[in-house]
Amino acid sequence: MSTEAVIDVRDLQKWYSLNQGFLSSILGREERHLKAVDGVSFALGRGEVLGLAGESGCGKSTTGMTVLQLHQPTGGEIVFEGRNMASVRDSASMKEFRRKAQIVFQNPYESLNPRFTVEQSVQEPVTIHFAGDPTERVIVAMERAGLVPVENFLSRYPHQLSGGQLQRIAIARAISVEPRFLVADEPVSMLDVSIRAGILNLFKRFADELGMSILYISHDLSTMRHVCTRVAIMYLGRIVEVGPADEILDRPQHPYAQALMAAAPVMGARNRKRVQLQGAVPNPIDVPGGCSFHPRCPKAISACNKVAPEFRAIGARRSVACHLYA
Ligand code: SF4
């Protein structure tokens, strides 16, 4: 794995305005925002898999979509191959970025056109991005996605296939254009447990053998251990801890990361210490001041509701945003 970043995301923001209406503008109402992503930074080297974990609604999927510019960022930089794609507007550059930065969605039943055969589905992005006969690229992509023998699948339609096979087709589509960066957004959460490992192995192979850099988004921490080199924990639109996967999963330092790990099911673990969080996730429209986790944090100190903690290094490759490590 190279240390040079394939993609370098800096202080990314995705805010949604809550009062855009005509009435709000003439009444001069103070603008309010839902800050789905608020200052997220990470870099991914070649062949690196970064897991992005957190509760539903923490902003992890919005982060993936915004990095790919499927949502327009509100602020920050997305440096890809030396260019800040957040400020690039020319269509040729964006088309090239869309080829090199792909996504696999959670729901394979919705991500494929039901009227397309498998061959048409996998071929479509190839014909958009490459001139000439697409056949060879289609076959290679399908073989890499484990759809073998390829000829058994080419003429079939989505309704004739299982969920696992559909997700492999969605994956074949994504890798058919030889991306350097892939966002995998909960790619196994809708699949039977028995076939998840096979799909997860694909991502690991793409990283190890093709050097693909992958942002793997999931609320399922057990799958992170299998595929990720590093793991980042998100809470209310921000990363609160990041580091090597085994360190974060085995020895989390941030109190929220500790609670998340303690709640994750682990096979055979009986007398694990539970960390009980108080209350529900706060409304993202009205994020608590200071550390946004303070109303639920079992370790909060007096500074926590006043001052937002800075992100600090607590090891060679590990950082945490918490006053306990100041
Ligand atoms: Fe808890 Fe304070 Fe650390 Fe936030 S900064 S996680 S409230 S101890």
JSON list of C-alpha atoms in Angstrom, two decimals, residues 35-234:
[
{"chain": "A", "resi": 35, "resn": "LYS", "atom": "CA", "xyz": [-25.41, 19.83, 9.27]},
{"chain": "A", "resi": 36, "resn": "ALA", "atom": "CA", "xyz": [-25.33, 16.26, 7.94]},
{"chain": "A", "resi": 37, "resn": "VAL", "atom": "CA", "xyz": [-21.57, 16.40, 7.43]},
{"chain": "A", "resi": 38, "resn": "ASP", "atom": "CA", "xyz": [-19.64, 19.02, 9.32]},
{"chain": "A", "resi": 39, "resn": "GLY", "atom": "CA", "xyz": [-15.88, 19.08, 8.94]},
{"chain": "A", "resi": 40, "resn": "VAL", "atom": "CA", "xyz": [-14.99, 15.53, 7.90]},
{"chain": "A", "resi": 41, "resn": "SER", "atom": "CA", "xyz": [-11.38, 14.89, 6.85]},
{"chain": "A", "resi": 42, "resn": "PHE", "atom": "CA", "xyz": [-9.64, 11.69, 5.77]},
{"chain": "A", "resi": 43, "resn": "ALA", "atom": "CA", "xyz": [-7.14, 10.51, 3.20]},
{"chain": "A", "resi": 44, "resn": "LEU", "atom": "CA", "xyz": [-6.99, 7.14, 1.48]},
{"chain": "A", "resi": 45, "resn": "GLY", "atom": "CA", "xyz": [-3.82, 5.62, 0.05]},
{"chain": "A", "resi": 46, "resn": "ARG", "atom": "CA", "xyz": [-3.70, 3.14, -2.81]},
{"chain": "A", "resi": 47, "resn": "GLY", "atom": "CA", "xyz": [-5.15, -0.22, -1.75]},
{"chain": "A", "resi": 48, "resn": "GLU", "atom": "CA", "xyz": [-6.41, 1.15, 1.55]},
{"chain": "A", "resi": 49, "resn": "VAL", "atom": "CA", "xyz": [-9.90, 0.39, 2.90]},
{"chain": "A", "resi": 50, "resn": "LEU", "atom": "CA", "xyz": [-11.29, 2.92, 5.36]},
{"chain": "A", "resi": 51, "resn": "GLY", "atom": "CA", "xyz": [-14.36, 1.82, 7.28]},
{"chain": "A", "resi": 52, "resn": "LEU", "atom": "CA", "xyz": [-16.82, 4.58, 8.22]},
{"chain": "A", "resi": 53, "resn": "ALA", "atom": "CA", "xyz": [-19.01, 3.50, 11.12]},
{"chain": "A", "resi": 54, "resn": "GLY", "atom": "CA", "xyz": [-21.67, 5.08, 13.31]},
{"chain": "A", "resi": 55, "resn": "GLU", "atom": "CA", "xyz": [-25.36, 4.96, 14.17]},
{"chain": "A", "resi": 56, "resn": "SER", "atom": "CA", "xyz": [-28.03, 5.57, 11.53]},
{"chain": "A", "resi": 57, "resn": "GLY", "atom": "CA", "xyz": [-28.25, 9.25, 10.71]},
{"chain": "A", "resi": 58, "resn": "CYS", "atom": "CA", "xyz": [-24.68, 10.09, 11.74]},
{"chain": "A", "resi": 59, "resn": "GLY", "atom": "CA", "xyz": [-23.84, 11.29, 8.21]},
{"chain": "A", "resi": 60, "resn": "LYS", "atom": "CA", "xyz": [-21.75, 8.40, 6.90]},
{"chain": "A", "resi": 61, "resn": "SER", "atom": "CA", "xyz": [-23.76, 7.79, 3.72]},
{"chain": "A", "resi": 62, "resn": "THR", "atom": "CA", "xyz": [-24.03, 11.53, 3.07]},
{"chain": "A", "resi": 63, "resn": "THR", "atom": "CA", "xyz": [-20.25, 11.71, 3.41]},
{"chain": "A", "resi": 64, "resn": "GLY", "atom": "CA", "xyz": [-19.83, 9.03, 0.74]},
{"chain": "A", "resi": 65, "resn": "MET", "atom": "CA", "xyz": [-22.29, 10.66, -1.64]},
{"chain": "A", "resi": 66, "resn": "THR", "atom": "CA", "xyz": [-20.75, 14.10, -1.12]},
{"chain": "A", "resi": 67, "resn": "VAL", "atom": "CA", "xyz": [-17.20, 12.87, -1.68]},
{"chain": "A", "resi": 68, "resn": "LEU", "atom": "CA", "xyz": [-18.41, 11.49, -5.02]},
{"chain": "A", "resi": 69, "resn": "GLN", "atom": "CA", "xyz": [-20.17, 14.79, -5.75]},
{"chain": "A", "resi": 70, "resn": "LEU", "atom": "CA", "xyz": [-23.54, 13.07, -6.01]},
{"chain": "A", "resi": 71, "resn": "HIS", "atom": "CA", "xyz": [-24.41, 15.74, -3.45]},
{"chain": "A", "resi": 72, "resn": "GLN", "atom": "CA", "xyz": [-22.87, 19.18, -3.92]},
{"chain": "A", "resi": 73, "resn": "PRO", "atom": "CA", "xyz": [-20.57, 19.90, -0.96]},
{"chain": "A", "resi": 74, "resn": "THR", "atom": "CA", "xyz": [-21.31, 22.97, 1.13]},
{"chain": "A", "resi": 75, "resn": "GLY", "atom": "CA", "xyz": [-17.64, 23.43, 1.94]},
{"chain": "A", "resi": 76, "resn": "GLY", "atom": "CA", "xyz": [-14.26, 21.72, 2.09]},
{"chain": "A", "resi": 77, "resn": "GLU", "atom": "CA", "xyz": [-11.98, 20.08, -0.45]},
{"chain": "A", "resi": 78, "resn": "ILE", "atom": "CA", "xyz": [-12.02, 16.72, -2.24]},
{"chain": "A", "resi": 79, "resn": "VAL", "atom": "CA", "xyz": [-8.50, 16.39, -3.65]},
{"chain": "A", "resi": 80, "resn": "PHE", "atom": "CA", "xyz": [-8.34, 13.58, -6.20]},
{"chain": "A", "resi": 81, "resn": "GLU", "atom": "CA", "xyz": [-5.22, 13.08, -8.32]},
{"chain": "A", "resi": 82, "resn": "GLY", "atom": "CA", "xyz": [-4.00, 16.50, -7.26]},
{"chain": "A", "resi": 83, "resn": "ARG", "atom": "CA", "xyz": [-7.15, 18.47, -8.12]},
{"chain": "A", "resi": 84, "resn": "ASN", "atom": "CA", "xyz": [-9.80, 19.78, -5.78]},
{"chain": "A", "resi": 85, "resn": "MET", "atom": "CA", "xyz": [-12.87, 18.21, -7.39]},
{"chain": "A", "resi": 86, "resn": "ALA", "atom": "CA", "xyz": [-15.18, 20.28, -5.17]},
{"chain": "A", "resi": 87, "resn": "SER", "atom": "CA", "xyz": [-14.35, 23.32, -7.30]},
{"chain": "A", "resi": 88, "resn": "VAL", "atom": "CA", "xyz": [-14.00, 21.64, -10.71]},
{"chain": "A", "resi": 89, "resn": "ARG", "atom": "CA", "xyz": [-16.90, 22.45, -13.00]},
{"chain": "A", "resi": 90, "resn": "ASP", "atom": "CA", "xyz": [-15.86, 21.47, -16.53]},
{"chain": "A", "resi": 91, "resn": "SER", "atom": "CA", "xyz": [-17.78, 18.47, -17.79]},
{"chain": "A", "resi": 92, "resn": "ALA", "atom": "CA", "xyz": [-14.77, 16.56, -19.19]},
{"chain": "A", "resi": 93, "resn": "SER", "atom": "CA", "xyz": [-13.01, 16.58, -15.81]},
{"chain": "A", "resi": 94, "resn": "MET", "atom": "CA", "xyz": [-16.20, 15.60, -14.01]},
{"chain": "A", "resi": 95, "resn": "LYS", "atom": "CA", "xyz": [-16.80, 12.75, -16.45]},
{"chain": "A", "resi": 96, "resn": "GLU", "atom": "CA", "xyz": [-13.28, 11.46, -15.81]},
{"chain": "A", "resi": 97, "resn": "PHE", "atom": "CA", "xyz": [-13.82, 11.77, -12.04]},
{"chain": "A", "resi": 98, "resn": "ARG", "atom": "CA", "xyz": [-17.10, 9.85, -12.33]},
{"chain": "A", "resi": 99, "resn": "ARG", "atom": "CA", "xyz": [-15.26, 7.03, -14.11]},
{"chain": "A", "resi": 100, "resn": "LYS", "atom": "CA", "xyz": [-12.47, 6.83, -11.56]},
{"chain": "A", "resi": 101, "resn": "ALA", "atom": "CA", "xyz": [-14.65, 7.25, -8.45]},
{"chain": "A", "resi": 102, "resn": "GLN", "atom": "CA", "xyz": [-17.50, 4.74, -8.32]},
{"chain": "A", "resi": 103, "resn": "ILE", "atom": "CA", "xyz": [-20.14, 3.61, -5.83]},
{"chain": "A", "resi": 104, "resn": "VAL", "atom": "CA", "xyz": [-21.88, 0.38, -4.87]},
{"chain": "A", "resi": 105, "resn": "PHE", "atom": "CA", "xyz": [-25.22, 1.07, -3.17]},
{"chain": "A", "resi": 106, "resn": "GLN", "atom": "CA", "xyz": [-26.91, -0.78, -0.36]},
{"chain": "A", "resi": 107, "resn": "ASN", "atom": "CA", "xyz": [-29.92, -2.05, -2.29]},
{"chain": "A", "resi": 108, "resn": "PRO", "atom": "CA", "xyz": [-29.09, -4.15, -5.36]},
{"chain": "A", "resi": 109, "resn": "TYR", "atom": "CA", "xyz": [-32.80, -4.50, -6.14]},
{"chain": "A", "resi": 110, "resn": "GLU", "atom": "CA", "xyz": [-33.01, -0.77, -6.82]},
{"chain": "A", "resi": 111, "resn": "SER", "atom": "CA", "xyz": [-29.61, -0.11, -8.34]},
{"chain": "A", "resi": 112, "resn": "LEU", "atom": "CA", "xyz": [-30.20, -2.14, -11.52]},
{"chain": "A", "resi": 113, "resn": "ASN", "atom": "CA", "xyz": [-32.59, -1.42, -14.38]},
{"chain": "A", "resi": 114, "resn": "PRO", "atom": "CA", "xyz": [-35.16, -4.27, -14.38]},
{"chain": "A", "resi": 115, "resn": "ARG", "atom": "CA", "xyz": [-35.50, -4.03, -18.18]},
{"chain": "A", "resi": 116, "resn": "PHE", "atom": "CA", "xyz": [-31.78, -4.51, -18.82]},
{"chain": "A", "resi": 117, "resn": "THR", "atom": "CA", "xyz": [-30.14, -7.91, -19.15]},
{"chain": "A", "resi": 118, "resn": "VAL", "atom": "CA", "xyz": [-27.03, -8.46, -17.06]},
{"chain": "A", "resi": 119, "resn": "GLU", "atom": "CA", "xyz": [-24.91, -7.84, -20.16]},
{"chain": "A", "resi": 120, "resn": "GLN", "atom": "CA", "xyz": [-26.64, -4.52, -20.87]},
{"chain": "A", "resi": 121, "resn": "SER", "atom": "CA", "xyz": [-26.29, -3.42, -17.23]},
{"chain": "A", "resi": 122, "resn": "VAL", "atom": "CA", "xyz": [-22.56, -4.10, -17.03]},
{"chain": "A", "resi": 123, "resn": "GLN", "atom": "CA", "xyz": [-21.93, -2.80, -20.52]},
{"chain": "A", "resi": 124, "resn": "GLU", "atom": "CA", "xyz": [-23.66, 0.54, -20.06]},
{"chain": "A", "resi": 125, "resn": "PRO", "atom": "CA", "xyz": [-20.91, 2.36, -18.07]},
{"chain": "A", "resi": 126, "resn": "VAL", "atom": "CA", "xyz": [-18.21, 0.84, -20.30]},
{"chain": "A", "resi": 127, "resn": "THR", "atom": "CA", "xyz": [-19.75, 2.29, -23.44]},
{"chain": "A", "resi": 128, "resn": "ILE", "atom": "CA", "xyz": [-20.10, 5.69, -21.74]},
{"chain": "A", "resi": 129, "resn": "HIS", "atom": "CA", "xyz": [-16.43, 5.86, -20.78]},
{"chain": "A", "resi": 130, "resn": "PHE", "atom": "CA", "xyz": [-14.51, 3.79, -23.34]},
{"chain": "A", "resi": 131, "resn": "ALA", "atom": "CA", "xyz": [-14.51, 3.64, -27.12]},
{"chain": "A", "resi": 132, "resn": "GLY", "atom": "CA", "xyz": [-14.46, 0.31, -28.97]},
{"chain": "A", "resi": 133, "resn": "ASP", "atom": "CA", "xyz": [-15.88, -3.12, -28.27]},
{"chain": "A", "resi": 134, "resn": "PRO", "atom": "CA", "xyz": [-16.92, -3.38, -24.60]},
{"chain": "A", "resi": 135, "resn": "THR", "atom": "CA", "xyz": [-17.05, -7.21, -24.50]},
{"chain": "A", "resi": 136, "resn": "GLU", "atom": "CA", "xyz": [-13.63, -7.85, -22.99]},
{"chain": "A", "resi": 137, "resn": "ARG", "atom": "CA", "xyz": [-14.13, -5.29, -20.20]},
{"chain": "A", "resi": 138, "resn": "VAL", "atom": "CA", "xyz": [-17.60, -6.70, -19.42]},
{"chain": "A", "resi": 139, "resn": "ILE", "atom": "CA", "xyz": [-16.24, -10.24, -19.13]},
{"chain": "A", "resi": 140, "resn": "VAL", "atom": "CA", "xyz": [-13.28, -9.22, -16.96]},
{"chain": "A", "resi": 141, "resn": "ALA", "atom": "CA", "xyz": [-15.53, -7.19, -14.62]},
{"chain": "A", "resi": 142, "resn": "MET", "atom": "CA", "xyz": [-18.01, -10.03, -14.26]},
{"chain": "A", "resi": 143, "resn": "GLU", "atom": "CA", "xyz": [-15.27, -12.56, -13.57]},
{"chain": "A", "resi": 144, "resn": "ARG", "atom": "CA", "xyz": [-13.74, -10.26, -10.95]},
{"chain": "A", "resi": 145, "resn": "ALA", "atom": "CA", "xyz": [-17.18, -9.93, -9.34]},
{"chain": "A", "resi": 146, "resn": "GLY", "atom": "CA", "xyz": [-17.47, -13.73, -9.17]},
{"chain": "A", "resi": 147, "resn": "LEU", "atom": "CA", "xyz": [-20.19, -14.07, -11.83]},
{"chain": "A", "resi": 148, "resn": "VAL", "atom": "CA", "xyz": [-18.83, -17.24, -13.37]},
{"chain": "A", "resi": 149, "resn": "PRO", "atom": "CA", "xyz": [-19.27, -18.82, -15.78]},
{"chain": "A", "resi": 150, "resn": "VAL", "atom": "CA", "xyz": [-20.05, -15.45, -17.33]},
{"chain": "A", "resi": 151, "resn": "GLU", "atom": "CA", "xyz": [-22.17, -16.89, -20.17]},
{"chain": "A", "resi": 152, "resn": "ASN", "atom": "CA", "xyz": [-24.66, -18.22, -17.62]},
{"chain": "A", "resi": 153, "resn": "PHE", "atom": "CA", "xyz": [-25.54, -14.67, -16.55]},
{"chain": "A", "resi": 154, "resn": "LEU", "atom": "CA", "xyz": [-25.29, -12.44, -19.63]},
{"chain": "A", "resi": 155, "resn": "SER", "atom": "CA", "xyz": [-28.84, -12.84, -20.95]},
{"chain": "A", "resi": 156, "resn": "ARG", "atom": "CA", "xyz": [-30.62, -12.98, -17.60]},
{"chain": "A", "resi": 157, "resn": "TYR", "atom": "CA", "xyz": [-32.77, -10.23, -16.09]},
{"chain": "A", "resi": 158, "resn": "PRO", "atom": "CA", "xyz": [-32.65, -8.96, -12.49]},
{"chain": "A", "resi": 159, "resn": "HIS", "atom": "CA", "xyz": [-35.88, -10.76, -11.50]},
{"chain": "A", "resi": 160, "resn": "GLN", "atom": "CA", "xyz": [-34.22, -14.08, -12.38]},
{"chain": "A", "resi": 161, "resn": "LEU", "atom": "CA", "xyz": [-31.36, -13.57, -9.94]},
{"chain": "A", "resi": 162, "resn": "SER", "atom": "CA", "xyz": [-30.80, -13.72, -6.17]},
{"chain": "A", "resi": 163, "resn": "GLY", "atom": "CA", "xyz": [-29.91, -10.70, -4.02]},
{"chain": "A", "resi": 164, "resn": "GLY", "atom": "CA", "xyz": [-26.29, -11.79, -3.81]},
{"chain": "A", "resi": 165, "resn": "GLN", "atom": "CA", "xyz": [-26.03, -12.19, -7.57]},
{"chain": "A", "resi": 166, "resn": "LEU", "atom": "CA", "xyz": [-27.65, -8.78, -8.11]},
{"chain": "A", "resi": 167, "resn": "GLN", "atom": "CA", "xyz": [-25.13, -7.15, -5.80]},
{"chain": "A", "resi": 168, "resn": "ARG", "atom": "CA", "xyz": [-22.30, -8.83, -7.71]},
{"chain": "A", "resi": 169, "resn": "ILE", "atom": "CA", "xyz": [-23.72, -7.35, -10.93]},
{"chain": "A", "resi": 170, "resn": "ALA", "atom": "CA", "xyz": [-23.86, -3.90, -9.33]},
{"chain": "A", "resi": 171, "resn": "ILE", "atom": "CA", "xyz": [-20.24, -4.42, -8.28]},
{"chain": "A", "resi": 172, "resn": "ALA", "atom": "CA", "xyz": [-19.28, -5.57, -11.80]},
{"chain": "A", "resi": 173, "resn": "ARG", "atom": "CA", "xyz": [-20.84, -2.39, -13.20]},
{"chain": "A", "resi": 174, "resn": "ALA", "atom": "CA", "xyz": [-18.85, -0.25, -10.78]},
{"chain": "A", "resi": 175, "resn": "ILE", "atom": "CA", "xyz": [-15.49, -1.91, -11.46]},
{"chain": "A", "resi": 176, "resn": "SER", "atom": "CA", "xyz": [-16.01, -2.29, -15.23]},
{"chain": "A", "resi": 177, "resn": "VAL", "atom": "CA", "xyz": [-14.65, 1.24, -15.75]},
{"chain": "A", "resi": 178, "resn": "GLU", "atom": "CA", "xyz": [-11.49, 0.57, -13.68]},
{"chain": "A", "resi": 179, "resn": "PRO", "atom": "CA", "xyz": [-12.08, 3.02, -10.82]},
{"chain": "A", "resi": 180, "resn": "ARG", "atom": "CA", "xyz": [-9.26, 4.01, -8.49]},
{"chain": "A", "resi": 181, "resn": "PHE", "atom": "CA", "xyz": [-11.65, 4.87, -5.66]},
{"chain": "A", "resi": 182, "resn": "LEU", "atom": "CA", "xyz": [-14.82, 3.06, -4.64]},
{"chain": "A", "resi": 183, "resn": "VAL", "atom": "CA", "xyz": [-17.50, 3.93, -2.10]},
{"chain": "A", "resi": 184, "resn": "ALA", "atom": "CA", "xyz": [-19.24, 0.79, -0.80]},
{"chain": "A", "resi": 185, "resn": "ASP", "atom": "CA", "xyz": [-22.33, 2.04, 1.04]},
{"chain": "A", "resi": 186, "resn": "GLU", "atom": "CA", "xyz": [-23.66, -0.73, 3.30]},
{"chain": "A", "resi": 187, "resn": "PRO", "atom": "CA", "xyz": [-23.07, -3.21, 0.45]},
{"chain": "A", "resi": 188, "resn": "VAL", "atom": "CA", "xyz": [-24.03, -6.36, 2.39]},
{"chain": "A", "resi": 189, "resn": "SER", "atom": "CA", "xyz": [-26.66, -5.13, 4.83]},
{"chain": "A", "resi": 190, "resn": "MET", "atom": "CA", "xyz": [-29.59, -6.27, 2.66]},
{"chain": "A", "resi": 191, "resn": "LEU", "atom": "CA", "xyz": [-28.08, -9.67, 1.89]},
{"chain": "A", "resi": 192, "resn": "ASP", "atom": "CA", "xyz": [-28.44, -12.99, 3.71]},
{"chain": "A", "resi": 193, "resn": "VAL", "atom": "CA", "xyz": [-25.76, -13.50, 6.34]},
{"chain": "A", "resi": 194, "resn": "SER", "atom": "CA", "xyz": [-24.63, -16.67, 4.55]},
{"chain": "A", "resi": 195, "resn": "ILE", "atom": "CA", "xyz": [-23.50, -14.80, 1.42]},
{"chain": "A", "resi": 196, "resn": "ARG", "atom": "CA", "xyz": [-22.05, -11.66, 3.00]},
{"chain": "A", "resi": 197, "resn": "ALA", "atom": "CA", "xyz": [-18.53, -13.04, 3.41]},
{"chain": "A", "resi": 198, "resn": "GLY", "atom": "CA", "xyz": [-18.26, -13.78, -0.32]},
{"chain": "A", "resi": 199, "resn": "ILE", "atom": "CA", "xyz": [-19.15, -10.18, -1.21]},
{"chain": "A", "resi": 200, "resn": "LEU", "atom": "CA", "xyz": [-16.84, -8.74, 1.44]},
{"chain": "A", "resi": 201, "resn": "ASN", "atom": "CA", "xyz": [-13.98, -10.85, 0.08]},
{"chain": "A", "resi": 202, "resn": "LEU", "atom": "CA", "xyz": [-14.45, -9.14, -3.29]},
{"chain": "A", "resi": 203, "resn": "PHE", "atom": "CA", "xyz": [-13.75, -5.72, -1.80]},
{"chain": "A", "resi": 204, "resn": "LYS", "atom": "CA", "xyz": [-10.71, -7.02, 0.01]},
{"chain": "A", "resi": 205, "resn": "ARG", "atom": "CA", "xyz": [-9.39, -8.51, -3.23]},
{"chain": "A", "resi": 206, "resn": "PHE", "atom": "CA", "xyz": [-10.03, -5.30, -5.17]},
{"chain": "A", "resi": 207, "resn": "ALA", "atom": "CA", "xyz": [-7.93, -3.44, -2.61]},
{"chain": "A", "resi": 208, "resn": "ASP", "atom": "CA", "xyz": [-5.16, -6.03, -2.32]},
{"chain": "A", "resi": 209, "resn": "GLU", "atom": "CA", "xyz": [-4.87, -7.11, -5.95]},
{"chain": "A", "resi": 210, "resn": "LEU", "atom": "CA", "xyz": [-6.06, -4.09, -7.95]},
{"chain": "A", "resi": 211, "resn": "GLY", "atom": "CA", "xyz": [-4.88, -1.39, -5.54]},
{"chain": "A", "resi": 212, "resn": "MET", "atom": "CA", "xyz": [-8.36, 0.10, -5.33]},
{"chain": "A", "resi": 213, "resn": "SER", "atom": "CA", "xyz": [-8.95, 2.56, -2.51]},
{"chain": "A", "resi": 214, "resn": "ILE", "atom": "CA", "xyz": [-12.28, 1.92, -0.80]},
{"chain": "A", "resi": 215, "resn": "LEU", "atom": "CA", "xyz": [-14.49, 3.85, 1.59]},
{"chain": "A", "resi": 216, "resn": "TYR", "atom": "CA", "xyz": [-16.50, 1.09, 3.23]},
{"chain": "A", "resi": 217, "resn": "ILE", "atom": "CA", "xyz": [-19.60, 2.47, 4.96]},
{"chain": "A", "resi": 218, "resn": "SER", "atom": "CA", "xyz": [-21.39, 0.26, 7.44]},
{"chain": "A", "resi": 219, "resn": "HIS", "atom": "CA", "xyz": [-23.10, 0.23, 10.81]},
{"chain": "A", "resi": 220, "resn": "ASP", "atom": "CA", "xyz": [-21.99, -3.40, 11.17]},
{"chain": "A", "resi": 221, "resn": "LEU", "atom": "CA", "xyz": [-18.66, -3.35, 13.00]},
{"chain": "A", "resi": 222, "resn": "SER", "atom": "CA", "xyz": [-18.12, -7.09, 12.64]},
{"chain": "A", "resi": 223, "resn": "THR", "atom": "CA", "xyz": [-17.74, -6.72, 8.87]},
{"chain": "A", "resi": 224, "resn": "MET", "atom": "CA", "xyz": [-15.19, -3.91, 9.32]},
{"chain": "A", "resi": 225, "resn": "ARG", "atom": "CA", "xyz": [-12.65, -6.23, 10.85]},
{"chain": "A", "resi": 226, "resn": "HIS", "atom": "CA", "xyz": [-12.84, -8.41, 7.76]},
{"chain": "A", "resi": 227, "resn": "VAL", "atom": "CA", "xyz": [-12.20, -5.73, 5.12]},
{"chain": "A", "resi": 228, "resn": "CYS", "atom": "CA", "xyz": [-10.84, -2.52, 6.60]},
{"chain": "A", "resi": 229, "resn": "THR", "atom": "CA", "xyz": [-7.28, -1.37, 7.13]},
{"chain": "A", "resi": 230, "resn": "ARG", "atom": "CA", "xyz": [-8.47, 1.67, 9.11]},
{"chain": "A", "resi": 231, "resn": "VAL", "atom": "CA", "xyz": [-11.75, 2.57, 10.80]},
{"chain": "A", "resi": 232, "resn": "ALA", "atom": "CA", "xyz": [-13.28, 6.00, 11.45]},
{"chain": "A", "resi": 233, "resn": "ILE", "atom": "CA", "xyz": [-16.16, 6.47, 13.90]},
{"chain": "A", "resi": 234, "resn": "MET", "atom": "CA", "xyz": [-18.71, 9.20, 13.09]}
]
